[in-house]
Short mmCIF file of C-alpha atoms in Angstrom, two decimals:
data_model
loop_
_atom_site.label_atom_id
_atom_site.label_comp_id
_atom_site.label_asym_id
_atom_site.label_seq_id
_atom_site.Cartn_x
_atom_site.Cartn_y
_atom_site.Cartn_z
CA MET A 1 -3.77 -54.97 -32.24
CA THR A 2 -5.99 -51.84 -30.99
CA LEU A 3 -6.17 -48.43 -28.90
CA LYS A 4 -9.57 -49.69 -28.30
CA GLN A 5 -8.44 -50.53 -24.92
CA TYR A 6 -6.43 -47.00 -24.89
CA LYS A 7 -8.98 -45.02 -25.44
CA ALA A 8 -12.20 -46.24 -23.39
CA LYS A 9 -10.07 -45.59 -20.35
CA ARG A 10 -8.77 -42.53 -20.88
CA LYS A 11 -11.15 -38.74 -20.56
CA PHE A 12 -8.68 -36.98 -23.22
CA ASP A 13 -10.28 -33.70 -22.77
CA ASN A 14 -8.73 -34.14 -18.83
CA THR A 15 -5.55 -35.37 -19.82
CA PRO A 16 -2.20 -34.84 -21.45
CA GLU A 17 -2.00 -38.32 -23.07
CA PRO A 18 -1.65 -38.12 -26.60
CA THR A 19 -5.00 -39.31 -28.71
CA ALA A 20 -4.44 -42.11 -31.02
CA SER A 21 -3.63 -40.85 -34.07
CA LYS A 22 -1.71 -42.55 -37.57
CA LYS A 23 1.92 -41.80 -38.17
CA LYS A 24 3.88 -42.86 -40.91
CA ALA A 25 5.86 -45.53 -39.59
CA SER A 26 10.23 -45.03 -40.30
CA LYS A 27 12.13 -47.68 -41.56
CA SER A 28 13.38 -48.72 -37.41
CA LEU A 29 10.76 -49.74 -34.84
CA HIS A 30 11.65 -47.72 -31.20
CA PHE A 31 11.37 -48.70 -27.64
CA CYS A 32 10.91 -46.77 -24.66
CA VAL A 33 10.47 -46.96 -20.91
CA GLN A 34 9.08 -44.06 -18.84
CA LYS A 35 9.42 -44.36 -15.17
CA HIS A 36 5.77 -43.41 -13.99
CA ALA A 37 4.80 -42.40 -10.29
CA ALA A 38 1.46 -43.35 -10.18
CA ARG A 39 -0.26 -44.86 -7.54
CA SER A 40 2.05 -46.81 -6.95
CA LEU A 41 5.52 -46.14 -8.84
CA HIS A 42 6.72 -48.65 -11.46
CA TYR A 43 8.90 -48.73 -15.38
CA ASP A 44 6.70 -48.69 -18.52
CA PHE A 45 8.03 -50.62 -21.04
CA ARG A 46 6.66 -50.27 -25.02
CA LEU A 47 7.69 -51.80 -28.24
CA GLU A 48 6.74 -50.14 -30.83
CA CYS A 49 4.79 -52.80 -33.37
CA ASP A 50 2.59 -52.73 -36.50
CA GLY A 51 1.87 -49.02 -35.93
CA VAL A 52 1.29 -49.31 -31.83
CA LEU A 53 3.17 -49.61 -28.84
CA LEU A 54 3.08 -53.00 -27.27
CA SER A 55 2.96 -52.47 -23.73
CA TRP A 56 4.01 -54.08 -20.08
CA ALA A 57 4.49 -52.20 -16.72
CA VAL A 58 7.44 -53.27 -15.09
CA PRO A 59 7.43 -52.02 -10.91
CA LYS A 60 11.10 -52.46 -9.96
CA GLY A 61 12.27 -51.30 -13.79
CA PRO A 62 13.96 -53.48 -15.60
CA SER A 63 17.32 -54.15 -15.89
CA MET A 64 20.62 -55.49 -17.68
CA ASP A 65 21.69 -57.73 -15.10
CA PRO A 66 21.05 -61.18 -16.40
CA GLN A 67 20.16 -63.14 -12.87
CA ASP A 68 17.26 -60.43 -12.64
CA LYS A 69 14.03 -61.57 -13.71
CA ARG A 70 11.68 -58.75 -13.31
CA LEU A 71 7.47 -59.27 -13.06
CA ALA A 72 5.92 -57.57 -16.47
CA ILE A 73 2.47 -56.93 -16.51
CA HIS A 74 1.12 -56.88 -19.99
CA VAL A 75 -1.37 -53.97 -19.80
CA GLU A 76 -2.83 -52.47 -22.86
CA ASP A 77 -1.58 -51.13 -26.27
CA HIS A 78 -0.38 -47.40 -26.46
CA PRO A 79 -0.38 -44.84 -29.59
CA LEU A 80 2.96 -43.74 -31.29
CA ASP A 81 2.80 -40.97 -29.52
CA TYR A 82 2.89 -41.94 -26.14
CA GLN A 83 6.55 -42.85 -26.53
CA TYR A 84 7.76 -38.61 -26.76
CA PHE A 85 4.77 -38.24 -23.26
CA GLU A 86 6.32 -36.79 -20.40
CA GLY A 87 3.77 -34.82 -18.28
CA THR A 88 1.68 -35.23 -15.44
CA ILE A 89 -1.95 -36.90 -15.61
CA PRO A 90 -3.93 -35.25 -13.21
CA LYS A 91 -6.13 -36.81 -10.03
CA GLY A 92 -9.29 -38.79 -10.87
CA ASN A 93 -7.74 -39.85 -15.03
CA TYR A 94 -6.39 -43.68 -15.71
CA GLY A 95 -2.99 -43.52 -14.88
CA ALA A 96 -2.54 -40.16 -12.21
CA GLY A 97 0.89 -39.60 -12.30
CA THR A 98 4.17 -38.30 -13.37
CA VAL A 99 5.37 -39.69 -16.78
CA GLU A 100 9.66 -38.73 -17.41
CA ILE A 101 11.11 -40.01 -20.03
CA TRP A 102 13.75 -43.23 -18.48
CA ASP A 103 15.27 -44.44 -22.13
CA ALA A 104 14.27 -44.83 -25.53
CA GLY A 105 16.12 -46.28 -29.00
CA THR A 106 15.29 -48.96 -31.91
CA ILE A 107 14.58 -52.73 -31.21
CA THR A 108 15.59 -55.24 -33.83
CA LEU A 109 15.76 -59.21 -33.26
CA SER A 110 19.51 -60.77 -32.61
CA HIS A 111 19.05 -62.26 -36.79
CA SER A 112 18.06 -59.04 -38.61
CA THR A 113 16.63 -55.22 -38.79
CA ASP A 114 14.49 -55.33 -40.79
CA ARG A 115 11.64 -54.16 -39.79
CA LYS A 116 8.77 -56.06 -41.16
CA GLU A 117 10.30 -59.53 -40.19
CA THR A 118 10.39 -58.07 -36.54
CA GLU A 119 7.65 -57.16 -36.63
CA LYS A 120 6.45 -60.32 -37.17
CA GLU A 121 8.43 -61.95 -34.84
CA LEU A 122 7.13 -59.08 -32.15
CA ARG A 123 3.18 -60.59 -33.83
CA GLU A 124 4.13 -64.32 -32.97
CA GLY A 125 5.97 -63.55 -30.25
CA VAL A 126 3.18 -62.25 -27.75
CA LYS A 127 1.05 -65.30 -29.07
CA LYS A 128 3.65 -67.56 -27.96
CA GLY A 129 3.93 -65.72 -25.23
CA HIS A 130 8.19 -65.16 -25.74
CA ILE A 131 9.67 -62.53 -27.39
CA ALA A 132 13.21 -62.19 -28.04
CA PHE A 133 15.18 -59.13 -29.15
CA VAL A 134 17.74 -56.38 -29.15
CA LEU A 135 17.73 -53.17 -27.72
CA HIS A 136 19.46 -50.53 -28.29
CA GLY A 137 19.54 -47.42 -26.06
CA ASP A 138 21.92 -45.22 -23.78
CA LYS A 139 20.30 -47.21 -20.74
CA LEU A 140 19.40 -50.60 -22.22
CA ASN A 141 21.49 -52.56 -24.13
CA GLY A 142 21.55 -55.94 -25.69
CA GLU A 143 19.51 -58.95 -26.08
CA PHE A 144 16.66 -59.59 -24.40
CA ILE A 145 13.44 -61.81 -23.31
CA LEU A 146 9.99 -60.48 -22.46
CA GLN A 147 8.00 -65.06 -21.04
CA LYS A 148 5.13 -65.04 -20.76
CA LEU A 149 4.85 -67.16 -16.97
CA LYS A 150 1.08 -69.03 -17.76
CA LYS A 151 -0.54 -70.36 -20.87
CA ASP A 152 -3.13 -68.75 -19.78
CA PRO A 153 -4.63 -66.18 -22.08
CA ASP A 154 -6.37 -63.97 -19.71
CA ASP A 155 -3.02 -63.93 -17.09
CA LYS A 156 -1.41 -60.63 -18.22
CA SER A 157 2.08 -61.77 -15.79
CA TRP A 158 5.26 -61.85 -17.67
CA LEU A 159 9.38 -62.06 -17.24
CA LEU A 160 11.32 -59.46 -18.35
CA ILE A 161 15.04 -60.93 -18.37
CA LYS A 162 17.90 -59.55 -19.82
CA LYS A 163 20.21 -61.99 -21.99
CA ALA A 164 23.87 -62.32 -21.10
CA ASP A 165 25.30 -61.01 -24.17
CA GLY A 166 28.12 -58.79 -23.51
CA TYR A 167 26.52 -55.85 -22.25
CA GLU A 168 24.88 -56.82 -19.38
CA LYS A 169 26.51 -55.30 -15.68
CA CYS A 170 26.00 -57.50 -12.06
CA SER A 171 25.88 -55.31 -8.96
CA GLU A 172 28.48 -55.46 -6.76
CA GLU A 173 27.08 -57.54 -4.31
CA LYS A 174 26.15 -60.02 -7.26
CA LYS A 175 29.65 -60.29 -8.24
CA LYS A 176 31.24 -61.01 -4.81
CA VAL A 177 32.22 -63.95 -3.97
CA LYS A 178 31.21 -65.56 -0.45
CA LYS A 179 33.41 -66.77 1.22
CA LYS A 180 32.79 -70.05 3.32
CA PRO A 181 33.59 -71.07 7.01
CA LYS A 182 36.14 -72.82 7.71
#
């Protein structure tokens, strides 16, 4: 996990985005979701692991409904400071547009809150193409899965899925039972 791609895509003298600085690890691992009004509106879903933020662009944003399987495009790792970034990336820069924090909190596993164990499982999950984790945020809570769509290592398409665990929320339309005609 490296920030080489992140650095190569940015002109730090022309963007307010954070540079790749080393931060001291806290006891908890964090996640954030940023609403990013770039060329097209999307949500950047970020999980802390090994000193960086593993990152996916989610066009429709995360959902608390287990029936929603949201496309998530795996993008370059971002520095830890990025989880606090809000602002406008100027035109002419990679990702130009407004970034605002949509949600943030901590990440654990369903069976452990140990940081080292969580990071190990996140690393292995990225390699295997399946990551299961628990979010503790203001908007996103409970178990989620990131599932890679294809085994092709060059394919960046994943799905972000909420697991049914008591925290899920279904839209009113999906709750309504359609009546069969007589």
